[in-house]
Structures are given as C-alpha cells and as structure tokens.
Amino acid sequence: MNIQEFFGIELPVIQAPMAGVQASALAIAVSNAGGMGSLPCAMLTIESLRAELQAITAQTQRPYNVNFFCHTPSAPDAAREAKWRAVLAPYYAEFGIDPASVQAGSGRAPFSSEHAELLATFRPPVVSFHFGLPAPALVQRVKSWGAKVIASATTVAEARWLEANGADAIIAQGLEAGGHRGLFLSDDLTTQVGTLALLPQVLRAVRVPVIAAGGIADAQGVKAALALGAAGVQVGTSYLLCPEATTTALHRAALQSDRAEHTALTNLITGRPARGMYNRLMRELGALSDAPPAFPLATSALMPLKAAAEKLGRDDFPTLWAGQNASGCREIPAAELTRQLAST
Ligand SMILES: Cc1cc2nc3c(=O)[nH]c(=O)nc-3n(C[C@H](O)[C@H](O)[C@H](O)COP(=O)(O)O)c2cc1C
C-alpha cells in the first residue's frame, strides 16, 4: 500500500522531521500542500510542544507527523565530561569563553509518558520515532487514539525488529541521510548501507509499508525509490532552504556553496553519529572520536562555541547538518518544493 492510502494524504512525500532547523511552519506548509509535514519534538519542552501542536491543529486539517527520539538517556560521567572539556579547552580559549561558565545538560529528551499524555489531547495521526521505539506501554498508548507509529531502520535487522515491536510502517534510512543515524541495535557503523542497497532488502524482509529516506532530492529520485517498491519517501535536506525552515543564514549560505558536497558522519556534536558538512572541528578532532561523552551529553559543552562562532559569522565551527545530496535545496516555498518532488 502506498503512503497516500496509508496516511490519507495526496502526495508520496513526507517532509523529514529536522530538530533544530524547523518548527510547525514547515510542517503546516507541507501538509497543506498534500504531503505530510513533520514536527521534530526532540528539542522541545512540554510547553513549546503544546504551542506547536496548537499552531498545527489551527492551521491544517490534513494529516501530520510528530517525531521523537527514544534513546535511553546516558548517565553523566564526570571523568568523560572532564576529558571532553580538556579537548575543547583550546577552542574555548580561542573564542574567549570561560570554561567554568559552560553549563552541563542533555539538550535532547527521549519520548516519555508526559509527552504521551500531552499528545493524547491532540491525537496526532502519525507519530514517528528515531533510535528504535519507546517502551511497549508507550507505543500502545500512542496507538490508543488511532495514531500510526513509524520509525527509522538503518539495517535489515532493525527493520525486522521494528515490525515485530509494533511499527505500522518503516522508514529505511540510507547512509546518505542528513542528521542523526537512526541506528539502535548496534553502534557499529560498518553495518550502515546506502538507500539503494537498504531499500530492496528491507522491502523483502518486512510486510509493512516501507518509506525510503536518504539522498532523495528531486522528482527523479522520488520516482526511483517508488520504482524499487517504496511506499513513499521522506525528504529532509532539500527542505533546508525553504523560507518556512528556521535554518540559519550561515547554514543556508553553506548549503548553496561547494561545502555542501562534502559531508561526514560525526559523533562530536551530540555523542551519536550524525551527518553534517565537514568542518574544522571534524578535521582537527577526527569526525568520529572517543572523546565526546555519550549521547546526548556531548551537546552542551559545544553550545557556547557554536554561538560564539555564529556571532562572528564564522562557518568553520557550527554544525551544518546536511545529507550527501544537497542538490535539491531550493529557496522556494515548501508547498512548491513538495509538489515538485512529487511531480511525474
Ligand atoms: C538537519 C536535519 C535534522 C534532522 N533531525 C531529525 C530528527 O529530529 N528526527 C528524525 O527522526 N530525523 C532527523 N533527521 C533525519 C531525517 O529524518 C531523514 O532521515 C533524512 O533527512 C533523510 O535524508 P536527506 O536529508 O538526504 O533527505 C534530520 C535530518 C537533517 C538533515
């Protein structure tokens, strides 16, 4: 079954949830255009989640998706935190930041019963998860109002696990994808494969609809994924220049430059591997390193550096998330981009 029938939408395109670079405006525009808009909730407080859900339900009658991370929070480890701060010390000095002023904190909270309670009052039609699924009782709670539960798989084994544990559809996230890898059964990056290799294997392994994600950036790419048997596509990077996204000016400029041709997976920013444009931090520390604390505890130590660099207009330091194919980024309204992606 294709995602138009499955979710009750018109076009085979889901706008990928992208924490940090969008809020409800992008989701509303895509849903109203006939695709499915997504609200990334991993970095929202309960209060801001409520406000965003109010904005969505006031501005669209169409199906939409809310997205959460469902990692197990790591316990703070003072020795690792100290090691990480020591690695960052030269950068703090360079930007005139007092290391003692740098706050600890996690930055990204996993899906919880508090979230589920709030969602129950809005009854979103689709809830998606990254890094596996929450506890079975929470999955059941979300399904209790009829929501469809979808989640990212980065390997065939993860797709099978998600189907066995209640996912109604699976997002096959190829290695090209921007942002965090959704991997959750293994942290071995050698298990990760590209979209063209992953999609047919996942399709053979599960019965639920499979949505292709990673590197899809134009109508030809959408058609190719559908021809391989995908029920629909989830597209992230291509939406980053839309006026409804909150992508910073630095990030927008980099996406329109040659820099967008070179991305890497890095765990330096949050502690989990995620794809962004190759930058100075990755070059000097190694994109994959054992220095940062476990996800999501690495985030807070970098925040003041990111802010200071951005203030100076320097793009060599802030993380500029992007997938391997930024060629579909257009400075056009999200509705138009959605229609272009779905054009035959
Ligand atoms: C800037 C950015 C932020 C992202 N944040 C999230 C997120 O919060 N939750 C999530 O499930 N996926 C997130 N992703 C991954 C997307 O869901 C999706 O897998 C990816 O965008 C597809 O590949 P593409 O970027 O090549 O289109 C993010 C991707 C990008 C580019």
Coordinates of C-alpha atoms and ligand atoms in Angstrom, one line a residue, residues 16-19 21 40 42 67 69 128-130 152 171 173 176-180 213-216 234-238 240 251 321-325, ligand 1:
A16 CA 11.5 14.7 7.3
P17 CA 11.4 16.0 10.9
M18 CA 14.6 18.0 11.4
A19 CA 15.2 19.1 15.0
V21 CA 16.1 23.8 11.8
P40 CA 10.6 17.4 15.3
A42 CA 13.3 16.1 20.4
N67 CA 8.7 12.9 15.8
F69 CA 13.9 10.4 19.9
S128 CA 7.5 8.8 14.3
F129 CA 10.5 7.6 16.3
H130 CA 14.2 7.7 15.8
S152 CA 13.6 4.6 11.1
I171 CA 11.5 4.4 7.2
Q173 CA 17.2 5.4 6.3
E176 CA 23.3 9.3 2.6
A177 CA 20.8 10.9 5.0
G178 CA 21.4 14.1 6.8
G179 CA 21.2 14.4 10.6
H180 CA 21.4 11.6 13.1
A213 CA 14.9 8.2 3.1
G214 CA 18.4 9.4 2.4
G215 CA 19.8 11.3 -0.6
I216 CA 16.4 11.7 -2.3
Q234 CA 10.9 11.0 3.4
V235 CA 13.0 14.0 2.3
G236 CA 14.9 16.2 4.7
T237 CA 17.9 18.1 3.4
S238 CA 16.1 19.5 0.3
L240 CA 16.5 23.3 4.4
H251 CA 23.8 27.2 7.2
W321 CA 23.7 19.4 9.2
A322 CA 23.1 18.1 5.7
G323 CA 22.8 14.9 3.8
Q324 CA 25.1 13.8 1.0
N325 CA 22.7 15.2 -1.7
Ligands
LIG1 C1 19.1 19.0 9.7 C2 18.5 17.6 9.9 C3 17.9 17.3 11.1 C4 17.3 16.0 11.3 N1 16.7 15.8 12.5 C5 16.0 14.7 12.7 C6 15.1 14.5 13.8 O1 15.0 15.4 14.6 N2 14.4 13.3 13.9 C7 14.5 12.4 12.9 O2 13.8 11.3 13.0 N3 15.3 12.5 11.8 C8 16.0 13.6 11.7 N4 16.8 13.8 10.6 C9 16.9 12.7 9.6 C10 15.7 12.6 8.6 O3 14.6 12.1 9.3 C11 15.9 11.8 7.4 O4 16.4 10.6 7.7 C12 16.9 12.5 6.4 O5 16.7 13.9 6.3 C13 16.7 11.9 5.0 O6 17.8 12.2 4.2 P1 18.1 13.5 3.4 O7 18.5 14.5 4.4 O8 19.2 13.1 2.5 O9 16.8 13.9 2.7 C14 17.4 15.1 10.3 C15 18.0 15.4 9.1 C16 18.5 16.6 8.8 C17 19.1 16.9 7.5

